[in-house]
Coordinates of C-alpha atoms and ligand atoms in Angstrom, one line a residue:
M1 CA -14.2 66.6 29.4
G2 CA -11.3 68.6 30.8
I3 CA -8.1 67.2 32.3
F4 CA -5.5 68.5 34.8
K5 CA -1.8 67.9 34.1
I6 CA 0.1 68.0 37.4
E7 CA 3.8 67.9 38.0
G8 CA 4.3 66.9 41.5
G9 CA 7.0 66.7 44.1
T10 CA 7.6 70.4 44.7
P11 CA 6.6 72.1 48.0
L12 CA 4.1 75.0 47.7
K13 CA 4.2 78.2 49.8
G14 CA 1.9 81.1 50.5
E15 CA -1.6 82.1 51.4
I16 CA -4.9 80.7 50.3
T17 CA -8.3 82.0 51.0
P18 CA -11.2 79.5 51.2
Q19 CA -14.2 80.0 49.0
G20 CA -17.7 80.3 50.4
A21 CA -19.2 76.9 51.5
K22 CA -20.8 75.0 48.7
N23 CA -23.2 73.0 50.9
E24 CA -24.3 76.1 52.8
A25 CA -24.8 78.1 49.6
L26 CA -27.1 75.4 48.2
Q27 CA -29.4 75.7 51.2
I28 CA -29.2 79.5 51.3
L29 CA -30.0 79.9 47.6
C30 CA -33.1 77.8 47.9
A31 CA -34.3 79.9 50.8
V32 CA -34.6 83.0 48.6
L33 CA -37.8 81.3 47.3
L34 CA -39.5 81.9 50.6
T35 CA -40.1 85.6 50.1
G36 CA -41.0 88.1 47.4
D37 CA -38.6 90.6 48.9
K38 CA -35.0 91.2 47.9
V39 CA -32.4 88.9 49.5
R40 CA -28.8 89.7 49.1
I41 CA -26.3 86.8 49.5
N42 CA -22.6 87.4 49.8
N43 CA -19.6 85.1 49.4
I44 CA -21.3 82.8 46.9
P45 CA -18.7 80.4 45.4
D46 CA -18.3 80.5 41.7
I47 CA -18.5 76.7 41.1
I48 CA -20.5 74.5 38.7
D49 CA -23.1 73.2 41.2
I50 CA -23.9 76.7 42.5
N51 CA -24.1 78.2 39.0
K52 CA -26.5 75.4 38.0
L53 CA -28.7 76.2 40.9
I54 CA -28.7 80.0 40.2
T55 CA -29.7 79.2 36.6
L56 CA -32.5 77.0 37.8
L57 CA -33.8 79.8 40.1
G58 CA -33.6 82.2 37.2
N59 CA -35.7 79.7 35.0
L60 CA -38.2 79.6 37.9
G61 CA -38.6 83.4 37.4
V62 CA -36.4 84.6 40.3
K63 CA -34.8 87.9 39.5
I64 CA -31.0 87.8 39.7
Q65 CA -29.0 91.0 40.1
R66 CA -25.3 90.5 40.3
N67 CA -23.5 93.0 42.6
E68 CA -19.7 92.7 43.1
P69 CA -18.1 89.3 42.5
G70 CA -19.6 86.7 44.9
S71 CA -22.6 88.8 45.8
I72 CA -26.0 88.5 44.2
T73 CA -29.4 90.0 45.1
F74 CA -32.4 87.7 44.4
Q75 CA -36.0 88.5 44.3
A76 CA -38.6 85.8 44.0
D77 CA -41.7 88.0 43.5
E78 CA -42.8 86.5 40.2
V79 CA -42.1 82.7 40.5
N80 CA -43.4 80.6 37.6
V81 CA -44.4 77.4 39.4
G82 CA -45.6 76.0 36.0
Y83 CA -41.9 75.6 35.1
L84 CA -41.8 72.6 37.5
E85 CA -43.9 70.7 35.1
T86 CA -41.7 71.2 32.0
E87 CA -39.3 68.8 30.4
A88 CA -36.6 71.4 30.7
F89 CA -37.0 71.3 34.5
K90 CA -36.9 67.5 34.6
K91 CA -33.4 67.7 33.1
E92 CA -32.2 70.7 35.0
G93 CA -33.5 69.7 38.4
G94 CA -31.7 66.4 38.2
A95 CA -28.3 67.8 37.5
L96 CA -27.2 68.4 41.1
R97 CA -27.9 67.3 44.6
G98 CA -28.8 70.7 46.1
S99 CA -31.8 71.2 43.8
I100 CA -33.8 68.9 46.1
M101 CA -34.0 71.9 48.6
I102 CA -36.2 74.0 46.3
V103 CA -39.1 71.6 47.3
G104 CA -39.5 72.7 50.9
P105 CA -39.7 76.5 50.1
L106 CA -42.0 76.0 47.0
L107 CA -44.3 73.7 49.0
A108 CA -44.5 76.2 51.9
R109 CA -45.1 79.3 49.7
F110 CA -46.9 78.0 46.6
G111 CA -48.5 74.8 47.8
K112 CA -46.5 72.5 45.6
G113 CA -43.0 71.3 45.0
Y114 CA -41.7 68.8 42.4
I115 CA -38.3 67.4 41.7
P116 CA -36.7 64.8 39.5
K117 CA -34.2 62.4 41.3
P118 CA -31.4 64.8 42.2
G119 CA -27.8 64.3 41.0
G120 CA -24.7 64.8 43.0
D121 CA -22.0 62.3 43.7
K122 CA -22.5 58.6 43.1
I123 CA -21.1 57.6 46.4
G124 CA -23.7 55.0 47.5
R125 CA -27.4 55.1 48.2
R126 CA -28.7 58.6 48.7
R127 CA -32.3 58.2 49.9
L128 CA -34.8 61.1 50.1
D129 CA -37.3 59.4 52.5
T130 CA -36.4 61.7 55.4
H131 CA -37.3 64.8 53.3
F132 CA -40.6 63.5 52.1
E133 CA -41.6 61.9 55.4
G134 CA -41.1 65.4 56.9
F135 CA -43.3 67.1 54.3
I136 CA -46.0 64.4 54.8
N137 CA -45.9 65.0 58.6
L138 CA -46.6 68.7 57.9
G139 CA -49.8 67.5 56.0
A140 CA -48.5 67.4 52.4
K141 CA -49.7 64.8 49.9
F142 CA -46.9 62.9 48.3
R143 CA -46.6 61.1 44.9
Y144 CA -43.7 59.4 43.2
N145 CA -43.5 58.3 39.6
R146 CA -41.2 55.3 39.5
E147 CA -40.8 55.4 35.7
D148 CA -39.1 58.8 35.5
H149 CA -38.1 59.0 39.2
F150 CA -40.2 62.2 39.7
Y151 CA -41.1 63.3 43.2
G152 CA -44.0 65.6 44.1
V153 CA -45.6 67.1 47.2
E154 CA -48.7 69.3 47.4
S155 CA -50.2 71.0 50.5
P156 CA -53.8 70.6 51.4
E157 CA -56.2 73.6 50.9
E158 CA -55.6 74.9 54.4
G159 CA -51.8 74.8 54.0
L160 CA -49.2 73.0 56.0
T161 CA -49.7 72.5 59.8
G162 CA -46.9 72.3 62.3
T163 CA -46.3 69.1 64.2
D164 CA -43.7 67.2 66.3
M165 CA -41.4 64.9 64.3
L166 CA -38.5 62.6 64.9
L167 CA -36.4 62.2 61.8
D168 CA -35.3 58.7 60.9
E169 CA -31.8 60.0 60.3
A170 CA -30.1 63.3 60.7
S171 CA -30.1 64.2 57.0
V172 CA -28.4 67.5 56.2
T173 CA -30.4 68.5 53.1
G174 CA -33.5 66.8 54.6
T175 CA -33.4 68.9 57.7
A176 CA -32.9 72.1 55.6
N177 CA -35.9 71.2 53.4
I178 CA -38.2 70.4 56.3
V179 CA -37.2 73.6 58.2
M180 CA -37.8 75.7 55.1
A181 CA -41.3 74.1 54.8
A182 CA -42.1 74.5 58.5
V183 CA -41.3 78.2 58.8
L184 CA -44.5 79.1 56.9
A185 CA -46.7 76.3 58.4
K186 CA -49.5 77.0 60.8
G187 CA -48.5 76.4 64.4
T188 CA -45.4 75.0 65.9
T189 CA -43.1 72.3 64.5
T190 CA -40.5 70.5 66.5
V191 CA -37.8 68.6 64.6
Y192 CA -35.8 66.1 66.7
N193 CA -32.8 64.2 65.4
A194 CA -32.2 67.3 63.2
A195 CA -28.9 67.7 61.4
C196 CA -27.0 70.7 62.9
E197 CA -24.0 71.3 60.6
P198 CA -22.8 75.0 60.4
Y199 CA -24.6 74.9 57.0
L200 CA -27.9 74.5 58.9
Q201 CA -27.1 76.9 61.6
Q202 CA -26.4 79.5 59.0
L203 CA -29.7 78.7 57.2
C204 CA -31.7 79.0 60.5
K205 CA -29.9 82.3 61.3
M206 CA -30.8 83.6 57.8
L207 CA -34.4 82.5 58.2
N208 CA -34.7 84.2 61.6
S209 CA -33.4 87.4 60.1
M210 CA -36.2 87.1 57.5
G211 CA -38.7 86.9 60.3
A212 CA -38.9 83.2 61.1
K213 CA -39.0 82.0 64.6
I214 CA -36.6 79.1 65.0
T215 CA -35.0 78.1 68.3
G216 CA -32.6 75.4 69.2
V217 CA -30.2 76.4 66.4
G218 CA -27.0 74.3 66.6
S219 CA -28.7 71.4 68.4
N220 CA -30.6 68.4 67.2
L221 CA -33.9 69.7 68.5
L222 CA -35.3 72.6 66.5
T223 CA -38.5 74.4 67.4
I224 CA -40.1 76.3 64.6
E225 CA -43.1 78.6 65.3
G226 CA -44.8 79.2 61.9
V227 CA -45.2 82.8 60.6
E228 CA -47.5 84.2 57.9
S229 CA -44.7 85.5 55.7
L230 CA -41.0 86.2 55.5
G231 CA -39.2 89.4 54.4
G232 CA -35.9 90.2 52.8
C233 CA -32.4 90.0 54.4
E234 CA -28.7 90.1 53.7
H235 CA -26.6 86.9 54.4
T236 CA -23.0 86.1 54.1
I237 CA -21.9 82.5 53.5
L238 CA -19.2 81.0 55.8
P239 CA -15.8 79.8 54.4
D240 CA -16.0 76.3 53.1
M241 CA -14.8 73.9 55.9
I242 CA -14.3 71.1 53.4
E243 CA -12.0 73.3 51.3
I244 CA -10.2 74.3 54.5
G245 CA -9.7 70.6 55.3
S246 CA -8.5 69.9 51.8
W247 CA -5.8 72.6 52.1
I248 CA -4.7 71.3 55.4
G249 CA -4.2 67.9 53.8
L250 CA -2.5 69.4 50.8
A251 CA 0.0 71.3 52.9
A252 CA 1.0 68.3 55.0
M253 CA 1.4 65.9 52.1
T254 CA 3.4 68.3 49.9
K255 CA 5.5 69.5 52.9
S256 CA 4.4 73.0 52.2
E257 CA 4.2 76.1 54.4
I258 CA 0.7 77.4 53.9
T259 CA -1.5 79.9 55.6
I260 CA -5.3 79.4 55.1
K261 CA -6.9 82.8 55.6
N262 CA -10.1 83.7 57.5
V263 CA -11.3 80.2 58.3
S264 CA -13.9 81.0 60.9
W265 CA -12.3 78.8 63.6
E266 CA -15.4 78.6 65.7
N267 CA -17.2 76.7 62.9
L268 CA -14.6 74.0 62.2
G269 CA -15.7 71.6 64.9
L270 CA -13.5 68.5 65.0
I271 CA -11.7 69.2 61.7
P272 CA -8.4 70.7 63.1
N273 CA -8.0 68.1 65.8
T274 CA -8.7 65.2 63.4
F275 CA -5.8 66.3 61.2
R276 CA -3.7 66.8 64.4
K277 CA -4.3 63.2 65.2
L278 CA -2.4 62.4 62.0
G279 CA 0.5 64.3 63.4
I280 CA 0.0 67.5 61.4
T281 CA 0.8 70.8 63.1
I282 CA -2.0 73.3 62.9
E283 CA -1.5 76.7 64.4
K284 CA -4.3 79.2 65.1
R285 CA -3.2 82.7 64.1
N286 CA -6.1 85.0 64.7
D287 CA -8.7 83.6 62.4
D288 CA -6.1 82.0 60.0
I289 CA -4.7 78.5 60.1
Y290 CA -0.9 78.3 59.7
I291 CA 0.7 75.0 58.7
P292 CA 4.5 74.8 58.8
A293 CA 6.3 72.8 56.2
H294 CA 6.4 69.3 57.6
K295 CA 10.0 68.7 56.5
D296 CA 10.4 65.6 58.8
G297 CA 6.9 64.2 58.0
Y298 CA 4.1 63.7 60.4
E299 CA 3.5 60.8 62.9
V300 CA 0.1 59.3 63.6
K301 CA -1.0 59.4 67.3
T302 CA -2.3 56.1 68.6
D303 CA -5.2 55.8 71.0
I304 CA -4.3 56.1 74.8
D305 CA -4.1 52.3 75.0
G306 CA -1.8 52.1 72.0
S307 CA -4.5 50.7 69.6
I308 CA -4.5 51.8 66.0
L309 CA -6.0 55.2 65.3
T310 CA -9.5 55.1 63.7
I311 CA -11.0 58.1 61.9
A312 CA -14.7 57.7 61.2
D313 CA -17.5 60.0 60.0
A314 CA -20.6 60.9 62.0
P315 CA -23.3 63.5 61.7
W316 CA -22.3 66.9 63.1
P317 CA -20.7 67.6 65.5
G318 CA -18.9 64.4 64.4
F319 CA -16.3 64.4 61.7
T320 CA -17.8 65.1 58.3
P321 CA -17.8 62.3 55.7
D322 CA -16.8 64.8 53.1
L323 CA -13.2 65.0 54.5
L324 CA -12.5 61.2 54.9
S325 CA -11.1 60.8 51.4
I326 CA -8.7 63.6 52.1
V327 CA -7.7 62.2 55.5
L328 CA -7.1 58.8 53.7
V329 CA -4.8 60.3 51.1
V330 CA -2.8 62.2 53.7
A331 CA -2.4 59.1 55.8
T332 CA -0.6 57.3 52.9
Q333 CA 2.5 59.4 53.8
A334 CA 2.2 59.5 57.6
K335 CA 4.4 57.6 60.0
G336 CA 2.1 54.9 61.3
D337 CA -1.2 53.2 60.5
V338 CA -4.8 54.5 60.4
L339 CA -8.1 52.8 60.0
I340 CA -10.5 54.9 57.9
H341 CA -14.1 54.0 58.5
Q342 CA -16.6 55.7 56.1
K343 CA -19.9 54.8 57.8
M344 CA -22.3 56.9 55.8
F345 CA -21.6 56.1 52.2
E346 CA -20.8 52.6 50.8
S347 CA -19.1 53.6 47.5
R348 CA -16.8 56.4 48.5
L349 CA -13.6 54.4 49.2
F350 CA -13.2 52.6 45.9
F351 CA -10.9 55.3 44.6
V352 CA -8.2 53.8 46.8
D353 CA -7.4 51.5 43.8
K354 CA -5.8 54.6 42.1
L355 CA -3.7 55.4 45.2
I356 CA -2.6 51.7 45.4
D357 CA -1.5 52.0 41.7
M358 CA 0.6 55.0 42.7
G359 CA 2.3 52.9 45.4
A360 CA 0.3 53.7 48.5
K361 CA -0.1 50.9 51.0
I362 CA -3.8 50.5 51.6
M363 CA -5.9 47.5 52.4
L364 CA -9.6 47.9 51.5
C365 CA -11.2 45.7 54.1
D366 CA -14.8 46.2 52.8
P367 CA -16.7 49.0 51.1
H368 CA -16.7 51.1 54.3
R369 CA -13.2 50.5 55.8
A370 CA -9.7 50.9 54.6
V371 CA -6.4 50.4 56.6
V372 CA -3.7 52.8 55.5
M373 CA -0.1 52.0 56.3
G374 CA 1.8 55.2 56.0
H375 CA 5.1 55.4 54.0
N376 CA 6.6 58.2 56.2
F377 CA 7.9 59.7 52.9
E378 CA 10.4 56.8 52.6
S379 CA 8.8 56.0 49.3
Q380 CA 7.2 58.7 47.1
L381 CA 4.0 58.1 45.2
K382 CA 4.4 57.6 41.5
A383 CA 2.7 59.8 38.9
T384 CA -0.1 58.2 37.0
T385 CA -3.3 58.9 34.9
M386 CA -6.5 58.7 36.8
S387 CA -10.2 59.7 36.5
S388 CA -12.0 61.5 39.3
P389 CA -15.0 59.4 40.4
D390 CA -16.5 62.0 42.8
I391 CA -15.7 65.5 44.1
R392 CA -13.8 64.5 47.2
A393 CA -12.0 61.5 45.7
G394 CA -11.1 64.0 42.9
I395 CA -9.4 66.5 45.2
S396 CA -7.7 63.6 47.1
L397 CA -6.2 62.3 43.8
L398 CA -5.1 65.9 43.0
I399 CA -3.3 66.1 46.4
A400 CA -1.7 62.7 45.7
A401 CA -0.6 63.9 42.3
L402 CA 0.9 67.1 43.7
S403 CA 3.0 65.0 46.2
A404 CA 4.0 62.4 43.6
K405 CA 7.1 62.2 41.5
G406 CA 6.5 63.0 37.8
T407 CA 3.6 64.2 35.8
S408 CA 0.1 62.9 36.5
T409 CA -3.1 63.4 34.5
I410 CA -6.5 63.7 36.2
Q411 CA -9.5 63.2 33.9
N412 CA -13.2 64.0 34.6
I413 CA -12.2 67.2 36.4
E414 CA -15.7 68.6 36.2
Q415 CA -16.2 66.5 39.4
I416 CA -13.6 68.8 41.0
D417 CA -14.8 72.0 39.4
R418 CA -18.3 71.4 40.7
G419 CA -17.1 72.1 44.2
Y420 CA -13.7 74.0 44.1
E421 CA -13.5 77.5 42.6
R422 CA -10.8 78.2 40.0
I423 CA -8.7 75.5 41.7
D424 CA -5.9 75.4 39.2
E425 CA -5.4 79.2 39.2
R426 CA -5.5 79.3 43.0
L427 CA -3.0 76.5 43.4
R428 CA -0.7 78.0 40.8
A429 CA -0.6 81.1 42.9
I430 CA 1.1 79.2 45.7
G431 CA 3.5 77.5 43.4
A432 CA 1.7 74.3 42.1
K433 CA 2.6 73.1 38.7
I434 CA -0.9 72.4 37.4
V435 CA -2.4 73.1 34.0
R436 CA -5.9 72.6 32.6
A437 CA -6.1 71.1 29.2
Ligands
LIG1 C1 -25.5 69.2 49.1 C2 -25.1 68.7 50.5 O1 -25.2 69.3 51.5 N1 -24.5 67.5 50.5 C3 -24.0 66.9 51.7 C4 -25.2 66.3 52.5 O2 -25.8 65.4 51.6 P1 -27.2 64.7 51.9 O3 -28.0 65.7 52.6 O4 -27.7 64.2 50.6 O5 -26.9 63.6 52.9 P2 -27.7 63.0 54.1 O6 -27.3 63.8 55.4 O7 -29.1 62.9 53.8 O8 -27.2 61.5 54.3 C5 -25.9 61.1 53.8 C6 -25.7 59.6 54.0 O9 -25.5 59.3 55.3 C7 -26.5 58.4 55.8 N2 -26.8 58.8 57.1 C8 -27.1 60.1 57.4 C9 -27.4 60.5 58.7 C10 -27.3 59.6 59.7 O10 -27.6 59.9 60.9 N3 -26.9 58.3 59.4 C11 -26.6 57.9 58.1 O11 -26.3 56.8 57.9 C12 -27.6 58.5 54.8 O12 -28.4 57.3 54.8 C13 -27.0 58.8 53.5 O13 -26.5 57.6 52.9 O14 -24.7 65.6 53.7 C14 -23.8 64.6 53.4 C15 -23.5 64.0 54.8 O15 -22.9 64.9 55.7 C16 -22.6 65.1 52.7 O16 -21.7 64.0 52.4 C17 -22.9 65.9 51.5 O17 -21.8 66.5 51.0
LIG2 C1 -21.0 64.6 48.4 C2 -20.9 65.9 48.2 O1 -21.7 66.7 47.4 P1 -23.1 66.4 46.9 O2 -24.0 66.1 48.0 O3 -23.5 67.7 46.2 O4 -23.0 65.2 45.9 C3 -19.7 66.7 48.8 O5 -19.8 67.9 48.8 O6 -18.8 66.1 49.2

């Protein structure tokens, strides 16, 4: 397993361009299974999770033609559904979270979809009930083998049939999966309590450009009029909003002047304002974000009545849970106190132990809540050796290491590489002292 060695304490300077969004790319790549025509996808991030999914599609028989870097043309005209029943698939399908979203398209187009328990971060319970309840509502038969955690759905002879459904929770990958199954079902499906992240808006736009009939895009009520078949299209993935948030946090905590290029401001939702609540100056310059060097630190804004600032996650358009670990680390050097409330996942805050070792003042109240008492840079974090437990804790620890005095070591960096493209190289380009060993 690789490690990063990071010498912290020096401000960075320059421009950084976000990669394509990992979580959008996972949905979009699965959607290529919905047609036998060519689908060209641009701005695909070159990261472990995405590359694993591309390999999986290739093993299913999807033709993959690489264009310029980041652009691939897929053609699913000779899909080998038999691959789903092989031992190789059982291993491969369980290696990442996003693979769950091949089930909806396969069920819709080929009448069956199987998947082993998907991987992804170990950040608490990650149920799949919403996905499978959705397929069952469309008429699919469901089976689950408890021994090897293998899930399967099959459609009846007459195919899937549209219906009205109310999801038990606004699951991101669950909504994507159900939408991809419903686009080819007979009749109309309505999905209420649908997730509506930009990832999903992009997926629906892509499906519509392939000939699907989806309305309500961007809201929590989607109406999908089923069509006979879909055709090819070209789609460009948005910049990764979680990477953008990560670079905002990095800039503030290392007192660096950084411009984040081409961020697609209209798709950032509450992200800029949430960092502003920590006292970080974020300027909109055309479609870039400019962050000045915070030489005098940043001061947390309290609520109107003076009570302690709380930053909590919520389904979109709420604040994404994937940025809470980054907000937490940035708060350790703010002037003022912040309560971080991670409502969705119960094991995502345990990495604070490592920050406490580095000298951060954090009180973990329970698995979901931590109070951070900012140092206001009066005391610098100390370098240490740490292991990255999940992707976002990993990047948070990396930010902490870049702001700390001395040389830190981060182990288990595959966790970071699965979501951040050539991160060491890109950070070195703006002056970071980071090497991969
Ligand atoms: C590949 C991918 O796209 N992964 C993202 C996706 O995962 P994923 O789609 O797996 O996450 P879900 O949206 O299904 O649910 C995430 C967690 O939040 C809980 N939950 C969800 C909705 C809700 O209204 N209430 C609630 O409590 C779920 O029970 C679960 O524990 O969405 C998560 C939530 O934004 C992100 O952290 C992941 O990065
Ligand atoms: C939790 C995440 O990813 P995954 O769902 O792939 O585990 C994430 O991107 O923060």
